[in-house]
Amino acid sequence: MSKLVSSIREAVQLSGLKDGMTVSFHHHLRNGDYVLNMVMEQIADLGIKDLTVNASSLFDTHQPLADHIRSHVVTGIQTDYMAAGLGREISHGLLEKPVQFRTHGGRPSDIANGNTPIDVAFIAAPSADPMGNCTGKVGKSACGSLGYAIPDAMYAKKVIVITDNLVPYPLPGWSIPEIYVDYVVSVDAIGDPKGIVSGTTRITRDPVGLVMASYAAKVIEHSGLLKDGFSFQTGAGGASLAAASFLKDIMLAKGVQGSFGLGGITGYMVDMLRAGCFQSLLDVQCFDLKAVESLRDDPRHQEISALHYASPAQRSAVVDSLDVVILGATEIDADFNVNVHTDSNGSIMGGSGGHSDTAAGAKLSMIIAPMFRARLPIVTDHVTCVSTPGKDIDVLVTQGGIAVNPKQAELRQRLADAGLPVIDIQELKEKTERITGTPKPLPKGGRVVAEVISRDGGVLDQIYAKAE
Amino acid sequence: MSKLVSSIREAVQLSGLKDGMTVSFHHHLRNGDYVLNMVMEQIADLGIKDLTVNASSLFDTHQPLADHIRSHVVTGIQTDYMAAGLGREISHGLLEKPVQFRTHGGRPSDIANGNTPIDVAFIAAPSADPMGNCTGKVGKSACGSLGYAIPDAMYAKKVIVITDNLVPYPLPGWSIPEIYVDYVVSVDAIGDPKGIVSGTTRITRDPVGLVMASYAAKVIEHSGLLKDGFSFQTGAGGASLAAASFLKDIMLAKGVQGSFGLGGITGYMVDMLRAGCFQSLLDVQCFDLKAVESLRDDPRHQEISALHYASPAQRSAVVDSLDVVILGATEIDADFNVNVHTDSNGSIMGGSGGHSDTAAGAKLSMIIAPMFRARLPIVTDHVTCVSTPGKDIDVLVTQGGIAVNPKQAELRQRLADAGLPVIDIQELKEKTERITGTPKPLPKGGRVVAEVISRDGGVLDQIYAKAE
């Protein structure tokens, strides 16, 4: 018995994929992924139409999806993140049905509870054996964690593993066991290593970014949370990484022994683990080669599924135990609602990912963002799109001051007592607009091109078509 | 947020356990387990009645269950194995409803597909954190793999983890993630280490056992399966271990590089891994301390869930890729049907465990058994109970000759060509009876006290009450 089939085309045919069904993909190969495009090309060639694509994220490399939408091969998209290229086309009305945006926790939760059933899941696997045990930890296309793919494998009606490193049975250290896998396809390459992981993620050298990072580290230092058992997540942006670096120095100086680092993991978090800042790293996605190597070699660095990371429908997820998260924003309003879905012109260029999941779970969720970008202020009266509700955001750190959500009066006092430049968010808005001028409000209206579905299921906001 | 509750009693109350429901237990603590008895005592004390106990196995230490049956706290039992003490009482009609015997693969399959839903699963965990991430690899009651408990945790409506080694969050290297766990209880001791794992499992010194073991190893050597990629499972009985030891010597002498060793894992299998006989061990249960240590320290030694081990309802399980398994029997008949549920007097003293699962999956399934025990011949006209159907058994090895299932004509020829003492099973029966005499056939009939449910769901046989 073997599940090996000769081609993606044969696997698609064997899966019984038909018009109107849903296919799923994961984004661990990031902008280096070949699998989504290879699969969709075969599906299109087979004449299958009217599919919904459920992808944990869509990157610029997935631009060919636009053609599959134009030819009605794809008529529905569910995703947690969409890069600017495809986002622009969606914002201009490419797809008739609104895109459904979910979070990295809401997506697996809706897959598990049957709200968004998957007919055929395609798993891009850097190593697999002929029965489908597979992992991202080794292979020429190694990407580390396969955390986002695990729920797809667990719940899809059919599961196809596509690998460019077929190894003898049994592959040790699988992320996904054979019990979920129907077919295995061996191909020349599942992705471009240069696009899968960057060699190293890099700390910002921008002075504004460094100021924000320094403030962010000091906010954590004085938050009352930086003590033994401390847990932390940060993104891979330059200022967030700089904040992690400053935080590391503070933790080492104070001898704080944290418990875990969470999230998309970078080499900087690996450095913090090795320096003793954390007991473990919990990794749903690796951002760079150092993270991949650490996940493979260091037993303190553990892969977690998207369900374990952030699902609100499980008995608990790691985000529920998180102390501090550093997040980004394209806009934030006076109620601390955050937009990470669109740019300030309303064009889709992102998505929640784990933003609202970690914001909801963490004791302290902090936004780092510059006061303005391209003369557009970060603080607005109303965000173009509510990605994460303001009730879950505690602090906004900018180079022009630190705004604390009024519900966090004690934290505001702590930061003020520490001499940090605390500022009212309305005041920060006015201070910014004295530099940038007051932008014209964006006309809202027109057709709905996307819905933002909150992590626990309701529609949080809608995104409207842009005029040509 | 924490899931810690103060006592087993409180956890039971919080779980909503009510009359008529099903509770589940796993048997990784084997005859050292305290948890089943502690839990049932609280349940009885709370006045809850008419429960079904679904336990992956029941040992002599679980004898107090008999009292809970007498007091109608427990009115149903589902298990894969029952030791002789409780078995004798069941055989004498203790329980009104027939016991449902399943296999180690059929049990998780029926849990997963909803045939045997579990209301509250109790997980005895040698280490756990306050959110329920837990493992058997470390702690004073370390038992190694928690493979049989994983499906219970995944599918039960409520899951209670009971540990005697509560560690700070997050426990690294969990076997069961917090996403499935509702409550965590810390107790003084979940078991008696002496009963959980033996210090070492031991090879037989009995001359008859050594003859059988030597034949068994030679059967494998000449089966055509002993080549690179070879995979193997054996039990923890003395003759089986001796066979493994002889097999190891043959593999090393011939330079055969096997792929995996499977099953309940003993130190002898660990020795084979270290000697290079296998690339990996796949471990659903540890039988001794050496196996526990190896699972903890050697990444080639991997824990597998019961679903991954043997479930016939998954897309595949490891047993489907198995070459050779060595199994035991209390009786075998001319059609190669095997009894491992009762003794030759019809009293329950065992169960299938992984017997029929591995027999069905393996390319070569071999029974090792002496020609007779206490003057009762191993080969009978009809087994008292069909535990594993003869179609799945290929060879019977005794000290008096090797009987090959007629459907395996080629194998029979190979063994004969190799000079092994091949004998027709009917002839073996007659040869044995010349020593022992012909036993009186056991009167069959009376009330059905247990049903043997085959791994894919049908009733394979029934076990009848014994007269007083």
JSON list of C-alpha atoms in Angstrom, two decimals, chain A residues 315, chain B residues 121 123 149-156 159 176 180-181:
[
{"chain": "A", "resi": 315, "resn": "ARG", "atom": "CA", "xyz": [-10.71, 24.59, 25.46]},
{"chain": "B", "resi": 121, "resn": "ALA", "atom": "CA", "xyz": [-12.20, 11.27, 29.76]},
{"chain": "B", "resi": 123, "resn": "ILE", "atom": "CA", "xyz": [-6.14, 11.30, 31.60]},
{"chain": "B", "resi": 149, "resn": "ALA", "atom": "CA", "xyz": [-5.06, 8.42, 25.76]},
{"chain": "B", "resi": 150, "resn": "ILE", "atom": "CA", "xyz": [-4.76, 10.75, 22.76]},
{"chain": "B", "resi": 151, "resn": "PRO", "atom": "CA", "xyz": [-8.02, 9.76, 21.01]},
{"chain": "B", "resi": 152, "resn": "ASP", "atom": "CA", "xyz": [-9.91, 10.00, 24.32]},
{"chain": "B", "resi": 153, "resn": "ALA", "atom": "CA", "xyz": [-8.60, 13.56, 24.75]},
{"chain": "B", "resi": 154, "resn": "MET", "atom": "CA", "xyz": [-9.41, 14.49, 21.15]},
{"chain": "B", "resi": 155, "resn": "TYR", "atom": "CA", "xyz": [-13.00, 13.30, 21.14]},
{"chain": "B", "resi": 156, "resn": "ALA", "atom": "CA", "xyz": [-14.39, 13.28, 24.69]},
{"chain": "B", "resi": 159, "resn": "VAL", "atom": "CA", "xyz": [-11.38, 16.02, 29.47]},
{"chain": "B", "resi": 176, "resn": "ILE", "atom": "CA", "xyz": [-1.75, 15.96, 24.51]},
{"chain": "B", "resi": 180, "resn": "TYR", "atom": "CA", "xyz": [-8.55, 19.39, 24.38]},
{"chain": "B", "resi": 181, "resn": "VAL", "atom": "CA", "xyz": [-8.37, 19.76, 28.16]}
]
